[in-house]
Amino acid sequence: MSTTKHGYVRPVDFKEGRVDMSHGSGGRTMAQLISELFSAAFNNEYLAQGNDGALLPMAEGRLVMAVDSHVVSPLFFAGGDIGCLSVHGTVNDVAVMGAKPLYLAASFILEEGFPLADLKRIVESMAHAAREAGVHIVAGDTKVVEQGKGDGVFITTTGVGVMREGVTLSGDQARAGDKILLSGTIGDHGMAILSQREGMTFDAPIVSDTAALNSLVADMLDSGARLRVLRDPTRGGLATTLNEIARQSGVGMMLHESAIAVNQPVEAACEFLGFDPLYVANEGKLVAICAPEDADRLLEVMRTHPLGREASIIGEVVEDAHCFVQMTTKLGGRRIVDWLTGEQLPRIC
Amino acid sequence: MKYVDEFRDGALAKNIAANIAREVNPSRRYHLMEFCGGHTHAISRYGLADLLPANVRMIHGPGCPVCVLPAGRVENAIQLAQTPGLILCCYGDMLRVPAAGGMSLLKAKARGADVRIVYSSADAVKIAQENPQRQVVFLAIGFETTTPPTALVIRQAQALGLTNFSVFCNHVLTPSAISHILQSPEIRQLGVLTLDGFIGPAHVSTVIGSRPYEYFAEEFQKPVVIAGFEPLDVMQAILMLVRQLNEGRAEVENEFSRAVTRDGNVKAQLLVAEVFELRRVFEWRGLGPVPYSALRIKKQYADSDAELRFNIPVISIADNKACECGAILRGVKSPQDCKLFGMVCTPDNPMGSCMVSSEGACAAHYSYGRFREAA
């Protein structure tokens, strides 16, 4: 019988502890953090394999893969945090391709000195978001940078999903006559972040709309409506997304300002800070372009889903060699809804 | 949103538009200048031109503080920002304004200058308090609206004994710019530009009141209607100007009576008078040197004057020869008359200052209205 004593391992101090350089060194401290925090929270058979990569069963059909980095500041905001945001962001990128998201890989860049309690909150929020979205976080990586060289936590997630058979959605598929649908209000995420940063308070606080859209997308695909394009208008907002699609498809668009919903506090915050909600980021909304005959049916399906209750038809695709996105204003005039110039908001996702 | 939606009501706008259409005299033209960038923005953002008869033409005036700041002053700010250890605080609009060689504060920032965007002058004071070892300069720009807050922080810095805070003052005055335009040869002699009336400033007038415009109405026989920045304000002001012109009147009328009085905000005026004094002359982009058109910090507050503290030189930089910003700011040309417009000069890569701020005539037309030429 061996006389070697099993060394006592002090549990990770998730109350007062802080990230130090050893958490990224590849040694015991790192291994302990991975097992006590990440593995415990994400807990699935693929991660439990404990190898350099996750061995996954081959899905039938076509794969979709997407990657998204998250550098939001503040890390915790009304309606979410960088953890759930990093799951939603990538799940949505995979979902709006028309695919069912299955797996995520997550890479963390931690700043020395970052409270472990906050890290735990973030990781648990990720785990919760992944469970809700029905995806597994199957691989991960952790690096630590010296104090002052990061901003708490940066998270990059990569997602893999399996494409629904017979579905092809692409930004170049919009045709003149198609209808443009939007799943709800715009600008909530960006203004939630910014109003918190600026210390602006409202009677009804602005809450980020961060959410996983895969079940809404699934319902929309189930409806049988002839969808051409799905996209989530994140950075750069609705205006940027529609300009991207218009350019890819070589078409123009005519929007109706009165059909585009903006929550009151978001509108107020935009007024104060001089922002146009059309350019403010969303993290739980999607734009759909579909054949005109199917628009009403699709709208009905979207409205029965909790994330599409305020969906509306916001405009039409038109022929236009200039690929202008235009809008009839509430006043009855017409304007261009142009590409975003410069940056509207720093570090929102 | 309360107190905002009321002034963006589509049905009311149509009503006013119908009144304008009914009352205009088809045999004459109505050339109206909106002085302020805020009005320019509202007109473009809401597509108000679509609601006006063809013989009512809006001419975009020079009331965009970013646009009228000459390249030399921008160059001064860039050099200041490159001073080791210095923090330059400015409003976000200033960042992309091009100076010599395409340099801007944004590019200086990417090369290591510490440039911070602030929403108010008070934020700059806070930054100075948080960084006692470093010089903090607030790049003050704007018309009479932003001048009182600058005066306030200069007084505050002195009261706090903040020795590391100073202001690079570029505040300019609206009435002198209007009279400069009205006295320009294009209007007085050459007849290149006919200006029939003015939409007077909104926020500026809350400070200075409606009285200063009485001189223009009287001396130049041009009607002035002071209007708020909401689209219905602008529509109503146009209707009021059309009525004055039809009746041969040239008076100052106040559409923005919910915020503007004849005397303005006397407390703010006194504050400004305590801290600032008139410059004999100041260069405006597009207008050139305009006498008594800007403010500088008074001697008793010299400690807070960045121009003195850092020995800021007078630099004069000519605009790109093909750039029509000057003529556009004077209302002589339209953005689409410029060869650079929409070609090498776009909001992403502005050559002239009118393309920088969303209140600038070129940027407003590019971002909101360029479909009109495409048709």
mmCIF file of N, CA and C in Angstrom, chain A residues 19-105:
data_model
loop_
_atom_site.group_PDB
_atom_site.id
_atom_site.type_symbol
_atom_site.label_atom_id
_atom_site.label_comp_id
_atom_site.label_asym_id
_atom_site.label_seq_id
_atom_site.Cartn_x
_atom_site.Cartn_y
_atom_site.Cartn_z
ATOM 1 N N VAL A 19 -8.611 36.388 -10.150
ATOM 2 C CA VAL A 19 -7.830 35.730 -11.189
ATOM 3 C C VAL A 19 -6.380 36.168 -11.049
ATOM 4 N N ASP A 20 -5.447 35.208 -11.013
ATOM 5 C CA ASP A 20 -4.037 35.577 -11.077
ATOM 6 C C ASP A 20 -3.384 34.865 -12.249
ATOM 7 N N MET A 21 -2.109 35.167 -12.468
ATOM 8 C CA MET A 21 -1.453 34.666 -13.679
ATOM 9 C C MET A 21 -1.430 33.139 -13.722
ATOM 10 N N SER A 22 -1.453 32.519 -12.551
ATOM 11 C CA SER A 22 -1.377 31.059 -12.535
ATOM 12 C C SER A 22 -2.650 30.406 -13.092
ATOM 13 N N HIS A 23 -3.748 31.159 -13.119
ATOM 14 C CA HIS A 23 -4.985 30.595 -13.667
ATOM 15 C C HIS A 23 -4.911 30.365 -15.167
ATOM 16 N N GLY A 24 -3.870 30.921 -15.791
ATOM 17 C CA GLY A 24 -3.734 30.708 -17.231
ATOM 18 C C GLY A 24 -2.445 29.984 -17.572
ATOM 19 N N SER A 25 -1.764 29.472 -16.546
ATOM 20 C CA SER A 25 -0.410 28.954 -16.767
ATOM 21 C C SER A 25 -0.392 27.528 -17.282
ATOM 22 N N GLY A 26 -1.499 26.834 -17.220
ATOM 23 C CA GLY A 26 -1.520 25.440 -17.646
ATOM 24 C C GLY A 26 -1.248 24.486 -16.492
ATOM 25 N N GLY A 27 -1.009 25.022 -15.320
ATOM 26 C CA GLY A 27 -0.681 24.173 -14.172
ATOM 27 C C GLY A 27 -1.911 23.742 -13.386
ATOM 28 N N ARG A 28 -1.642 23.372 -12.129
ATOM 29 C CA ARG A 28 -2.704 22.813 -11.295
ATOM 30 C C ARG A 28 -3.822 23.821 -11.011
ATOM 31 N N THR A 29 -3.415 25.058 -10.780
ATOM 32 C CA THR A 29 -4.408 26.084 -10.452
ATOM 33 C C THR A 29 -5.419 26.228 -11.579
ATOM 34 N N MET A 30 -4.883 26.179 -12.806
ATOM 35 C CA MET A 30 -5.765 26.312 -13.960
ATOM 36 C C MET A 30 -6.679 25.095 -14.073
ATOM 37 N N ALA A 31 -6.082 23.925 -13.897
ATOM 38 C CA ALA A 31 -6.870 22.691 -13.991
ATOM 39 C C ALA A 31 -7.994 22.707 -12.964
ATOM 40 N N GLN A 32 -7.679 23.241 -11.779
ATOM 41 C CA GLN A 32 -8.676 23.275 -10.713
ATOM 42 C C GLN A 32 -9.815 24.244 -11.062
ATOM 43 N N LEU A 33 -9.428 25.382 -11.622
ATOM 44 C CA LEU A 33 -10.449 26.368 -12.010
ATOM 45 C C LEU A 33 -11.368 25.766 -13.084
ATOM 46 N N ILE A 34 -10.747 25.069 -14.017
ATOM 47 C CA ILE A 34 -11.545 24.466 -15.095
ATOM 48 C C ILE A 34 -12.512 23.436 -14.525
ATOM 49 N N SER A 35 -12.018 22.598 -13.645
ATOM 50 C CA SER A 35 -12.911 21.539 -13.165
ATOM 51 C C SER A 35 -13.970 22.088 -12.208
ATOM 52 N N GLU A 36 -13.564 23.011 -11.310
ATOM 53 C CA GLU A 36 -14.541 23.482 -10.311
ATOM 54 C C GLU A 36 -15.521 24.497 -10.883
ATOM 55 N N LEU A 37 -15.094 25.204 -11.919
ATOM 56 C CA LEU A 37 -15.991 26.235 -12.445
ATOM 57 C C LEU A 37 -16.583 25.824 -13.799
ATOM 58 N N PHE A 38 -15.737 25.752 -14.802
ATOM 59 C CA PHE A 38 -16.263 25.571 -16.161
ATOM 60 C C PHE A 38 -16.925 24.204 -16.352
ATOM 61 N N SER A 39 -16.207 23.137 -15.993
ATOM 62 C CA SER A 39 -16.768 21.803 -16.206
ATOM 63 C C SER A 39 -18.027 21.612 -15.384
ATOM 64 N N ALA A 40 -17.982 22.114 -14.150
ATOM 65 C CA ALA A 40 -19.143 21.948 -13.276
ATOM 66 C C ALA A 40 -20.360 22.663 -13.851
ATOM 67 N N ALA A 41 -20.141 23.862 -14.378
ATOM 68 C CA ALA A 41 -21.283 24.643 -14.871
ATOM 69 C C ALA A 41 -21.782 24.122 -16.215
ATOM 70 N N PHE A 42 -20.862 23.840 -17.123
ATOM 71 C CA PHE A 42 -21.287 23.475 -18.483
ATOM 72 C C PHE A 42 -21.685 21.997 -18.580
ATOM 73 N N ASN A 43 -21.106 21.199 -17.709
ATOM 74 C CA ASN A 43 -21.441 19.802 -17.504
ATOM 75 C C ASN A 43 -22.151 19.089 -18.651
ATOM 76 N N ASN A 44 -21.397 18.473 -19.546
ATOM 77 C CA ASN A 44 -21.998 17.609 -20.565
ATOM 78 C C ASN A 44 -20.995 16.531 -20.961
ATOM 79 N N GLU A 45 -21.472 15.488 -21.611
ATOM 80 C CA GLU A 45 -20.624 14.317 -21.873
ATOM 81 C C GLU A 45 -19.429 14.647 -22.769
ATOM 82 N N TYR A 46 -19.611 15.635 -23.659
ATOM 83 C CA TYR A 46 -18.526 15.935 -24.597
ATOM 84 C C TYR A 46 -17.394 16.669 -23.893
ATOM 85 N N LEU A 47 -17.763 17.619 -23.052
ATOM 86 C CA LEU A 47 -16.760 18.360 -22.288
ATOM 87 C C LEU A 47 -16.063 17.417 -21.304
ATOM 88 N N ALA A 48 -16.849 16.473 -20.774
ATOM 89 C CA ALA A 48 -16.329 15.553 -19.763
ATOM 90 C C ALA A 48 -15.266 14.615 -20.334
ATOM 91 N N GLN A 49 -15.178 14.531 -21.664
ATOM 92 C CA GLN A 49 -14.132 13.684 -22.251
ATOM 93 C C GLN A 49 -12.753 14.164 -21.800
ATOM 94 N N GLY A 50 -12.658 15.465 -21.541
ATOM 95 C CA GLY A 50 -11.433 16.009 -20.949
ATOM 96 C C GLY A 50 -10.234 16.028 -21.876
ATOM 97 N N ASN A 51 -10.448 15.983 -23.181
ATOM 98 C CA ASN A 51 -9.328 15.995 -24.125
ATOM 99 C C ASN A 51 -9.120 17.383 -24.729
ATOM 100 N N ASP A 52 -8.139 17.484 -25.612
ATOM 101 C CA ASP A 52 -7.827 18.770 -26.232
ATOM 102 C C ASP A 52 -8.955 19.253 -27.137
ATOM 103 N N GLY A 53 -9.730 18.325 -27.634
ATOM 104 C CA GLY A 53 -10.873 18.700 -28.462
ATOM 105 C C GLY A 53 -12.049 17.817 -28.100
ATOM 106 N N ALA A 54 -13.231 18.224 -28.504
ATOM 107 C CA ALA A 54 -14.419 17.420 -28.202
ATOM 108 C C ALA A 54 -14.715 16.510 -29.391
ATOM 109 N N LEU A 55 -14.974 15.254 -29.102
ATOM 110 C CA LEU A 55 -15.328 14.291 -30.138
ATOM 111 C C LEU A 55 -16.848 14.267 -30.236
ATOM 112 N N LEU A 56 -17.367 14.654 -31.410
ATOM 113 C CA LEU A 56 -18.812 14.830 -31.541
ATOM 114 C C LEU A 56 -19.371 13.872 -32.581
ATOM 115 N N PRO A 57 -20.611 13.408 -32.383
ATOM 116 C CA PRO A 57 -21.222 12.564 -33.402
ATOM 117 C C PRO A 57 -21.454 13.386 -34.662
ATOM 118 N N MET A 58 -21.275 12.789 -35.807
ATOM 119 C CA MET A 58 -21.431 13.484 -37.081
ATOM 120 C C MET A 58 -22.916 13.714 -37.352
ATOM 121 N N ALA A 59 -23.240 14.974 -37.612
ATOM 122 C CA ALA A 59 -24.638 15.266 -37.931
ATOM 123 C C ALA A 59 -24.872 15.032 -39.423
ATOM 124 N N GLU A 60 -26.051 14.583 -39.765
ATOM 125 C CA GLU A 60 -26.416 14.384 -41.172
ATOM 126 C C GLU A 60 -26.593 15.744 -41.843
ATOM 127 N N GLY A 61 -26.236 15.859 -43.081
ATOM 128 C CA GLY A 61 -26.542 17.068 -43.843
ATOM 129 C C GLY A 61 -25.439 18.100 -43.792
ATOM 130 N N ARG A 62 -25.846 19.374 -43.928
ATOM 131 C CA ARG A 62 -24.879 20.465 -44.007
ATOM 132 C C ARG A 62 -24.649 21.094 -42.639
ATOM 133 N N LEU A 63 -23.410 21.491 -42.392
ATOM 134 C CA LEU A 63 -23.094 22.136 -41.115
ATOM 135 C C LEU A 63 -23.044 23.648 -41.289
ATOM 136 N N VAL A 64 -23.386 24.358 -40.218
ATOM 137 C CA VAL A 64 -23.209 25.808 -40.182
ATOM 138 C C VAL A 64 -22.278 26.110 -39.026
ATOM 139 N N MET A 65 -21.345 27.017 -39.237
ATOM 140 C CA MET A 65 -20.409 27.366 -38.178
ATOM 141 C C MET A 65 -20.317 28.885 -38.097
ATOM 142 N N ALA A 66 -20.272 29.433 -36.910
ATOM 143 C CA ALA A 66 -20.177 30.884 -36.745
ATOM 144 C C ALA A 66 -19.341 31.189 -35.513
ATOM 145 N N VAL A 67 -18.723 32.350 -35.497
ATOM 146 C CA VAL A 67 -17.908 32.749 -34.344
ATOM 147 C C VAL A 67 -18.223 34.199 -33.996
ATOM 148 N N ASP A 68 -18.156 34.507 -32.717
ATOM 149 C CA ASP A 68 -18.505 35.849 -32.263
ATOM 150 C C ASP A 68 -17.686 36.179 -31.012
ATOM 151 N N SER A 69 -17.050 37.342 -31.004
ATOM 152 C CA SER A 69 -16.289 37.760 -29.819
ATOM 153 C C SER A 69 -17.107 38.764 -29.024
ATOM 154 N N HIS A 70 -16.939 38.740 -27.724
ATOM 155 C CA HIS A 70 -17.730 39.625 -26.871
ATOM 156 C C HIS A 70 -16.844 40.413 -25.938
ATOM 157 N N VAL A 71 -16.959 41.735 -26.020
ATOM 158 C CA VAL A 71 -16.076 42.616 -25.245
ATOM 159 C C VAL A 71 -16.892 43.690 -24.529
ATOM 160 N N VAL A 72 -18.167 43.386 -24.268
ATOM 161 C CA VAL A 72 -19.083 44.410 -23.758
ATOM 162 C C VAL A 72 -18.602 45.038 -22.433
ATOM 163 N N SER A 73 -18.869 46.309 -22.301
ATOM 164 C CA SER A 73 -18.590 47.009 -21.054
ATOM 165 C C SER A 73 -19.805 47.891 -20.746
ATOM 166 N N PRO A 74 -20.429 47.799 -19.619
ATOM 167 C CA PRO A 74 -20.153 46.963 -18.454
ATOM 168 C C PRO A 74 -20.462 45.481 -18.703
ATOM 169 N N LEU A 75 -19.813 44.630 -17.905
ATOM 170 C CA LEU A 75 -19.984 43.181 -18.068
ATOM 171 C C LEU A 75 -21.370 42.725 -17.632
ATOM 172 N N PHE A 76 -21.924 43.422 -16.643
ATOM 173 C CA PHE A 76 -23.277 43.111 -16.173
ATOM 174 C C PHE A 76 -24.177 44.296 -16.490
ATOM 175 N N PHE A 77 -25.301 44.017 -17.110
ATOM 176 C CA PHE A 77 -26.197 45.105 -17.488
ATOM 177 C C PHE A 77 -27.637 44.657 -17.315
ATOM 178 N N ALA A 78 -28.555 45.607 -17.333
ATOM 179 C CA ALA A 78 -29.966 45.258 -17.141
ATOM 180 C C ALA A 78 -30.404 44.306 -18.247
ATOM 181 N N GLY A 79 -30.863 43.122 -17.856
ATOM 182 C CA GLY A 79 -31.331 42.167 -18.849
ATOM 183 C C GLY A 79 -30.320 41.095 -19.199
ATOM 184 N N GLY A 80 -29.094 41.198 -18.683
ATOM 185 C CA GLY A 80 -28.120 40.160 -19.003
ATOM 186 C C GLY A 80 -26.719 40.492 -18.579
ATOM 187 N N ASP A 81 -25.771 39.759 -19.138
ATOM 188 C CA ASP A 81 -24.358 39.954 -18.852
ATOM 189 C C ASP A 81 -23.571 39.370 -20.008
ATOM 190 N N ILE A 82 -22.253 39.540 -19.955
ATOM 191 C CA ILE A 82 -21.413 39.075 -21.066
ATOM 192 C C ILE A 82 -21.540 37.556 -21.262
ATOM 193 N N GLY A 83 -21.891 36.836 -20.193
ATOM 194 C CA GLY A 83 -22.002 35.383 -20.282
ATOM 195 C C GLY A 83 -23.142 34.941 -21.190
ATOM 196 N N CYS A 84 -24.366 35.342 -20.840
ATOM 197 C CA CYS A 84 -25.503 34.915 -21.668
ATOM 198 C C CYS A 84 -25.410 35.550 -23.054
ATOM 199 N N LEU A 85 -24.878 36.776 -23.114
ATOM 200 C CA LEU A 85 -24.730 37.447 -24.409
ATOM 201 C C LEU A 85 -23.841 36.630 -25.342
ATOM 202 N N SER A 86 -22.771 36.047 -24.784
ATOM 203 C CA SER A 86 -21.828 35.310 -25.631
ATOM 204 C C SER A 86 -22.453 34.019 -26.151
ATOM 205 N N VAL A 87 -23.428 33.506 -25.428
ATOM 206 C CA VAL A 87 -24.149 32.323 -25.925
ATOM 207 C C VAL A 87 -25.176 32.757 -26.968
ATOM 208 N N HIS A 88 -25.983 33.757 -26.618
ATOM 209 C CA HIS A 88 -27.039 34.203 -27.532
ATOM 210 C C HIS A 88 -26.464 34.668 -28.869
ATOM 211 N N GLY A 89 -25.372 35.427 -28.802
ATOM 212 C CA GLY A 89 -24.793 35.997 -30.019
ATOM 213 C C GLY A 89 -24.487 34.931 -31.050
ATOM 214 N N THR A 90 -23.825 33.864 -30.609
ATOM 215 C CA THR A 90 -23.410 32.833 -31.560
ATOM 216 C C THR A 90 -24.562 31.899 -31.922
ATOM 217 N N VAL A 91 -25.386 31.566 -30.950
ATOM 218 C CA VAL A 91 -26.571 30.750 -31.245
ATOM 219 C C VAL A 91 -27.405 31.444 -32.325
ATOM 220 N N ASN A 92 -27.568 32.753 -32.193
ATOM 221 C CA ASN A 92 -28.391 33.486 -33.162
ATOM 222 C C ASN A 92 -27.751 33.524 -34.548
ATOM 223 N N ASP A 93 -26.437 33.685 -34.579
ATOM 224 C CA ASP A 93 -25.759 33.693 -35.879
ATOM 225 C C ASP A 93 -25.966 32.364 -36.605
ATOM 226 N N VAL A 94 -25.935 31.271 -35.861
ATOM 227 C CA VAL A 94 -26.149 29.951 -36.471
ATOM 228 C C VAL A 94 -27.627 29.801 -36.851
ATOM 229 N N ALA A 95 -28.515 30.213 -35.949
ATOM 230 C CA ALA A 95 -29.951 30.012 -36.165
ATOM 231 C C ALA A 95 -30.468 30.766 -37.386
ATOM 232 N N VAL A 96 -30.031 32.029 -37.559
ATOM 233 C CA VAL A 96 -30.578 32.813 -38.669
ATOM 234 C C VAL A 96 -30.068 32.325 -40.029
ATOM 235 N N MET A 97 -29.138 31.386 -40.001
ATOM 236 C CA MET A 97 -28.753 30.730 -41.255
ATOM 237 C C MET A 97 -29.821 29.707 -41.663
ATOM 238 N N GLY A 98 -30.708 29.384 -40.705
ATOM 239 C CA GLY A 98 -31.703 28.355 -40.962
ATOM 240 C C GLY A 98 -31.282 27.019 -40.370
ATOM 241 N N ALA A 99 -30.348 27.083 -39.425
ATOM 242 C CA ALA A 99 -29.801 25.849 -38.856
ATOM 243 C C ALA A 99 -30.245 25.672 -37.408
ATOM 244 N N LYS A 100 -30.092 24.439 -36.933
ATOM 245 C CA LYS A 100 -30.353 24.165 -35.522
ATOM 246 C C LYS A 100 -29.006 24.172 -34.799
ATOM 247 N N PRO A 101 -28.794 25.147 -33.892
ATOM 248 C CA PRO A 101 -27.514 25.203 -33.191
ATOM 249 C C PRO A 101 -27.374 24.008 -32.241
ATOM 250 N N LEU A 102 -26.195 23.371 -32.230
ATOM 251 C CA LEU A 102 -25.979 22.188 -31.389
ATOM 252 C C LEU A 102 -24.871 22.390 -30.363
ATOM 253 N N TYR A 103 -23.721 22.880 -30.816
ATOM 254 C CA TYR A 103 -22.552 22.938 -29.939
ATOM 255 C C TYR A 103 -21.902 24.319 -29.951
ATOM 256 N N LEU A 104 -21.335 24.646 -28.799
ATOM 257 C CA LEU A 104 -20.543 25.873 -28.717
ATOM 258 C C LEU A 104 -19.167 25.548 -28.157
ATOM 259 N N ALA A 105 -18.160 26.289 -28.598
ATOM 260 C CA ALA A 105 -16.864 26.289 -27.936
ATOM 261 C C ALA A 105 -16.662 27.696 -27.404
#
